[in-house]
Short mmCIF file of C-alpha atoms in Angstrom, two decimals:
data_model
loop_
_atom_site.label_atom_id
_atom_site.label_comp_id
_atom_site.label_asym_id
_atom_site.label_seq_id
_atom_site.Cartn_x
_atom_site.Cartn_y
_atom_site.Cartn_z
CA UNK X 28 62.02 -15.94 -116.69
CA UNK X 29 62.34 -14.67 -113.13
CA UNK X 30 63.92 -16.95 -110.54
CA UNK X 31 61.90 -17.73 -107.39
CA UNK X 32 64.01 -18.31 -104.27
CA UNK X 33 63.58 -21.45 -102.20
CA UNK X 34 61.73 -20.93 -98.88
CA UNK X 35 64.90 -21.80 -96.93
CA UNK X 36 66.85 -19.03 -98.65
CA UNK X 37 63.98 -16.57 -98.42
CA UNK X 38 63.53 -17.00 -94.66
CA UNK X 39 67.22 -16.88 -93.76
CA UNK X 40 67.79 -13.87 -96.00
CA UNK X 41 64.74 -12.10 -94.61
CA UNK X 42 66.36 -12.23 -91.18
CA UNK X 43 69.55 -10.76 -92.62
CA UNK X 44 68.00 -7.77 -94.35
CA UNK X 45 65.68 -7.08 -91.42
CA UNK X 46 68.44 -7.16 -88.81
CA UNK X 47 66.14 -8.27 -86.01
CA UNK X 48 62.67 -9.57 -86.81
CA UNK X 49 59.81 -11.55 -85.30
CA UNK X 50 58.34 -14.64 -86.98
CA UNK X 51 55.48 -12.70 -88.56
CA UNK X 52 57.82 -10.05 -89.97
CA UNK X 53 60.11 -12.71 -91.42
CA UNK X 54 57.15 -14.52 -92.98
CA UNK X 55 55.82 -11.34 -94.55
CA UNK X 56 59.28 -10.32 -95.73
CA UNK X 57 59.93 -13.78 -97.22
CA UNK X 58 56.50 -14.01 -98.80
CA UNK X 59 55.59 -17.36 -97.23
CA UNK X 60 53.01 -18.52 -94.71
CA UNK X 61 53.79 -17.85 -91.01
CA UNK X 62 53.71 -21.53 -90.06
CA UNK X 63 56.40 -22.46 -92.58
CA UNK X 64 58.52 -19.47 -91.60
CA UNK X 65 58.36 -20.34 -87.89
CA UNK X 66 59.25 -23.96 -88.55
CA UNK X 67 62.25 -22.98 -90.66
CA UNK X 68 63.41 -20.43 -88.09
CA UNK X 69 63.48 -23.08 -85.40
CA UNK X 70 65.36 -25.43 -87.70
CA UNK X 71 67.87 -22.65 -88.36
CA UNK X 72 68.19 -22.05 -84.62
CA UNK X 73 69.10 -25.73 -84.19
CA UNK X 74 71.71 -25.38 -86.96
CA UNK X 75 73.20 -22.36 -85.19
CA UNK X 76 72.30 -19.96 -88.01
CA UNK X 77 69.89 -17.71 -86.09
CA UNK X 78 69.37 -16.75 -82.48
CA UNK X 79 66.49 -15.04 -80.68
CA UNK X 80 67.43 -11.80 -78.94
CA UNK X 81 65.66 -9.37 -76.62
CA UNK X 82 66.94 -5.92 -75.76
CA UNK X 83 65.54 -2.45 -75.13
CA UNK X 84 61.97 -3.48 -75.79
CA UNK X 85 62.92 -5.06 -79.10
CA UNK X 86 62.95 -8.79 -79.74
CA UNK X 87 63.27 -11.13 -82.67
CA UNK X 88 65.52 -13.36 -84.72
CA UNK X 89 68.96 -12.28 -85.88
CA UNK X 90 71.70 -14.04 -87.81
CA UNK X 91 74.75 -15.58 -86.17
CA UNK X 92 78.10 -15.45 -87.97
CA UNK X 93 77.48 -19.01 -89.15
CA UNK X 94 74.07 -17.93 -90.43
CA UNK X 95 75.55 -14.98 -92.29
CA UNK X 96 78.11 -17.26 -93.92
CA UNK X 97 75.38 -19.71 -94.90
CA UNK X 98 73.23 -16.94 -96.35
CA UNK X 99 76.17 -15.59 -98.35
CA UNK X 100 76.79 -19.03 -99.86
CA UNK X 101 73.10 -19.44 -100.67
CA UNK X 102 73.00 -16.05 -102.39
CA UNK X 103 76.14 -16.66 -104.43
CA UNK X 104 74.83 -20.02 -105.63
CA UNK X 105 71.44 -18.54 -106.49
CA UNK X 106 72.98 -15.60 -108.34
CA UNK X 107 74.97 -17.92 -110.58
CA UNK X 108 72.09 -20.38 -111.03
CA UNK X 109 69.73 -17.59 -112.10
CA UNK X 110 72.33 -15.94 -114.35
CA UNK X 111 71.44 -12.66 -112.66
CA UNK X 112 74.85 -11.21 -111.78
CA UNK X 113 74.98 -8.60 -114.55
CA UNK X 114 71.48 -7.36 -113.77
CA UNK X 115 72.17 -7.05 -110.03
CA UNK X 116 75.53 -5.33 -110.61
CA UNK X 117 73.87 -2.78 -112.89
CA UNK X 118 71.10 -2.20 -110.37
CA UNK X 119 73.67 -1.66 -107.63
CA UNK X 120 75.44 1.00 -109.70
CA UNK X 121 72.16 2.83 -110.28
CA UNK X 122 71.21 2.44 -106.62
CA UNK X 123 74.46 4.08 -105.48
CA UNK X 124 73.65 7.16 -107.57
CA UNK X 125 70.20 7.40 -106.03
CA UNK X 126 71.52 6.67 -102.55
CA UNK X 127 73.10 10.10 -102.17
CA UNK X 128 69.81 11.76 -103.03
CA UNK X 129 67.90 9.60 -100.56
CA UNK X 130 70.36 10.38 -97.76
CA UNK X 131 70.12 14.12 -98.48
CA UNK X 132 66.33 14.00 -98.51
CA UNK X 133 66.15 12.18 -95.17
CA UNK X 134 68.69 14.60 -93.67
CA UNK X 135 66.61 17.55 -94.87
CA UNK X 136 63.56 15.96 -93.28
CA UNK X 137 65.33 15.79 -89.93
CA UNK X 138 67.32 19.04 -90.08
CA UNK X 139 66.53 22.57 -91.29
CA UNK X 140 69.40 25.06 -90.91
CA UNK X 141 68.39 28.19 -89.06
CA UNK X 142 70.69 31.22 -88.80
CA UNK X 143 74.15 30.04 -87.76
CA UNK X 144 72.88 26.63 -86.68
CA UNK X 145 73.30 24.30 -89.65
CA UNK X 146 72.24 21.34 -87.52
CA UNK X 147 68.98 22.79 -86.25
CA UNK X 148 66.22 20.20 -85.99
CA UNK X 149 63.42 20.48 -88.50
CA UNK X 150 60.32 21.40 -86.52
CA UNK X 151 58.19 20.86 -89.66
CA UNK X 152 56.72 24.36 -89.43
CA UNK X 153 57.69 25.17 -93.03
CA UNK X 154 55.37 23.32 -95.42
CA UNK X 155 57.44 24.39 -98.43
CA UNK X 156 60.60 22.80 -96.98
CA UNK X 157 58.82 19.57 -96.13
CA UNK X 158 56.95 19.58 -99.42
CA UNK X 159 60.22 19.81 -101.33
CA UNK X 160 61.56 16.78 -99.44
CA UNK X 161 58.42 14.76 -100.10
CA UNK X 162 58.52 15.69 -103.78
CA UNK X 163 62.13 14.51 -103.99
CA UNK X 164 61.19 11.23 -102.31
CA UNK X 165 58.40 10.82 -104.85
CA UNK X 166 60.88 11.18 -107.72
CA UNK X 167 63.25 8.73 -106.01
CA UNK X 168 60.34 6.34 -105.53
CA UNK X 169 59.64 6.38 -109.26
CA UNK X 170 63.27 5.52 -109.96
CA UNK X 171 63.09 2.79 -107.33
CA UNK X 172 60.06 1.28 -109.08
CA UNK X 173 61.99 1.11 -112.34
CA UNK X 174 65.14 -0.27 -110.69
CA UNK X 175 63.47 -2.98 -108.64
CA UNK X 176 61.18 -3.89 -111.51
CA UNK X 177 64.23 -4.82 -113.56
CA UNK X 178 65.69 -6.72 -110.60
CA UNK X 179 62.49 -8.65 -109.92
CA UNK X 180 62.52 -9.69 -113.56
CA UNK X 181 65.52 -11.89 -112.79
CA UNK X 182 65.20 -12.53 -109.02
CA UNK X 183 61.65 -12.47 -107.72
CA UNK X 184 62.71 -11.73 -104.13
CA UNK X 185 63.56 -8.15 -105.12
CA UNK X 186 59.87 -7.44 -105.69
CA UNK X 187 57.96 -5.41 -103.12
CA UNK X 188 60.52 -2.77 -102.21
CA UNK X 189 58.96 -0.05 -104.34
CA UNK X 190 55.48 -0.83 -103.00
CA UNK X 191 56.68 -0.65 -99.38
CA UNK X 192 58.55 2.59 -100.07
CA UNK X 193 55.43 4.04 -101.70
CA UNK X 194 53.21 2.98 -98.80
CA UNK X 195 55.54 4.73 -96.33
CA UNK X 196 55.60 7.87 -98.46
CA UNK X 197 51.80 7.90 -98.65
CA UNK X 198 51.62 7.85 -94.84
CA UNK X 199 54.18 10.65 -94.63
CA UNK X 200 52.19 12.78 -97.07
CA UNK X 201 49.11 12.13 -94.95
CA UNK X 202 50.85 13.83 -92.03
CA UNK X 203 52.69 11.08 -90.15
CA UNK X 204 56.28 12.23 -90.48
CA UNK X 205 57.86 9.17 -88.86
CA UNK X 206 57.31 7.29 -92.12
CA UNK X 207 60.06 9.25 -93.83
CA UNK X 208 63.02 8.23 -91.67
CA UNK X 209 61.56 6.82 -88.46
CA UNK X 210 63.02 3.87 -86.59
CA UNK X 211 60.86 0.88 -85.71
CA UNK X 212 58.53 1.29 -88.70
CA UNK X 213 58.92 0.41 -92.38
CA UNK X 214 59.76 4.02 -93.22
CA UNK X 215 61.15 5.16 -96.57
CA UNK X 216 64.63 5.14 -95.06
CA UNK X 217 64.20 1.69 -93.46
CA UNK X 218 62.99 0.14 -96.72
CA UNK X 219 65.88 1.78 -98.56
CA UNK X 220 68.41 0.40 -96.09
CA UNK X 221 66.97 -3.10 -96.48
CA UNK X 222 67.35 -2.89 -100.24
CA UNK X 223 70.91 -1.66 -99.82
CA UNK X 224 71.75 -4.65 -97.63
CA UNK X 225 70.00 -6.96 -100.10
CA UNK X 226 72.09 -5.69 -103.01
CA UNK X 227 75.37 -5.78 -101.10
CA UNK X 228 74.85 -9.25 -99.67
CA UNK X 229 73.69 -10.63 -103.00
CA UNK X 230 76.88 -9.40 -104.65
CA UNK X 231 79.10 -10.37 -101.72
CA UNK X 232 80.15 -6.77 -101.04
CA UNK X 233 81.00 -5.76 -97.46
CA UNK X 234 79.10 -2.63 -96.42
CA UNK X 235 81.40 0.36 -96.70
CA UNK X 236 83.64 -1.40 -99.21
CA UNK X 237 81.85 -0.17 -102.35
CA UNK X 238 83.91 1.87 -104.82
CA UNK X 239 84.02 5.47 -103.59
CA UNK X 240 83.17 4.59 -99.98
CA UNK X 241 85.14 6.30 -97.25
#
């Protein structure tokens, strides 16, 4: 049976994987009603676990070091309680294989070598080039559905990633290219990065410290 996270864990962890997020984003990400999310966020602020920041037109909640430590403890306890460690470790191994493909696809969406310039920006004038990237993202999305489906079978909070990735890809195929790797929207790349942080933090792995990282 899948394990459902407590609202307190869900809200604090939603802030972590989002980086910086408003109340409504945290509520949606945690899968709870906005009123409960806002109340918990203000409790967490009083505990010193989150702080509200504003910079460069962006604002929202972000974790403090104390909040990150608290979230890490919550995740470790939940992982053991749910007996989900083996499943998450296996998913992380599979994710790392897919990660290289996702990074290449997003790079190809942003760059298209021209002549001697290997770093030429992709002006999206070649439908075959862009189509190849979108097809690769579709294949990756199918693998993501399988991977997160297995994860959600043990920890419910891993549900939703594949659907969000698919929604972004649908928008990209409809002609709005920012949904591949854009910043400030739930693009394919942004959703992927959230899942990466979710896996690493759940397993207590420091980003960049995975086997094979440089």
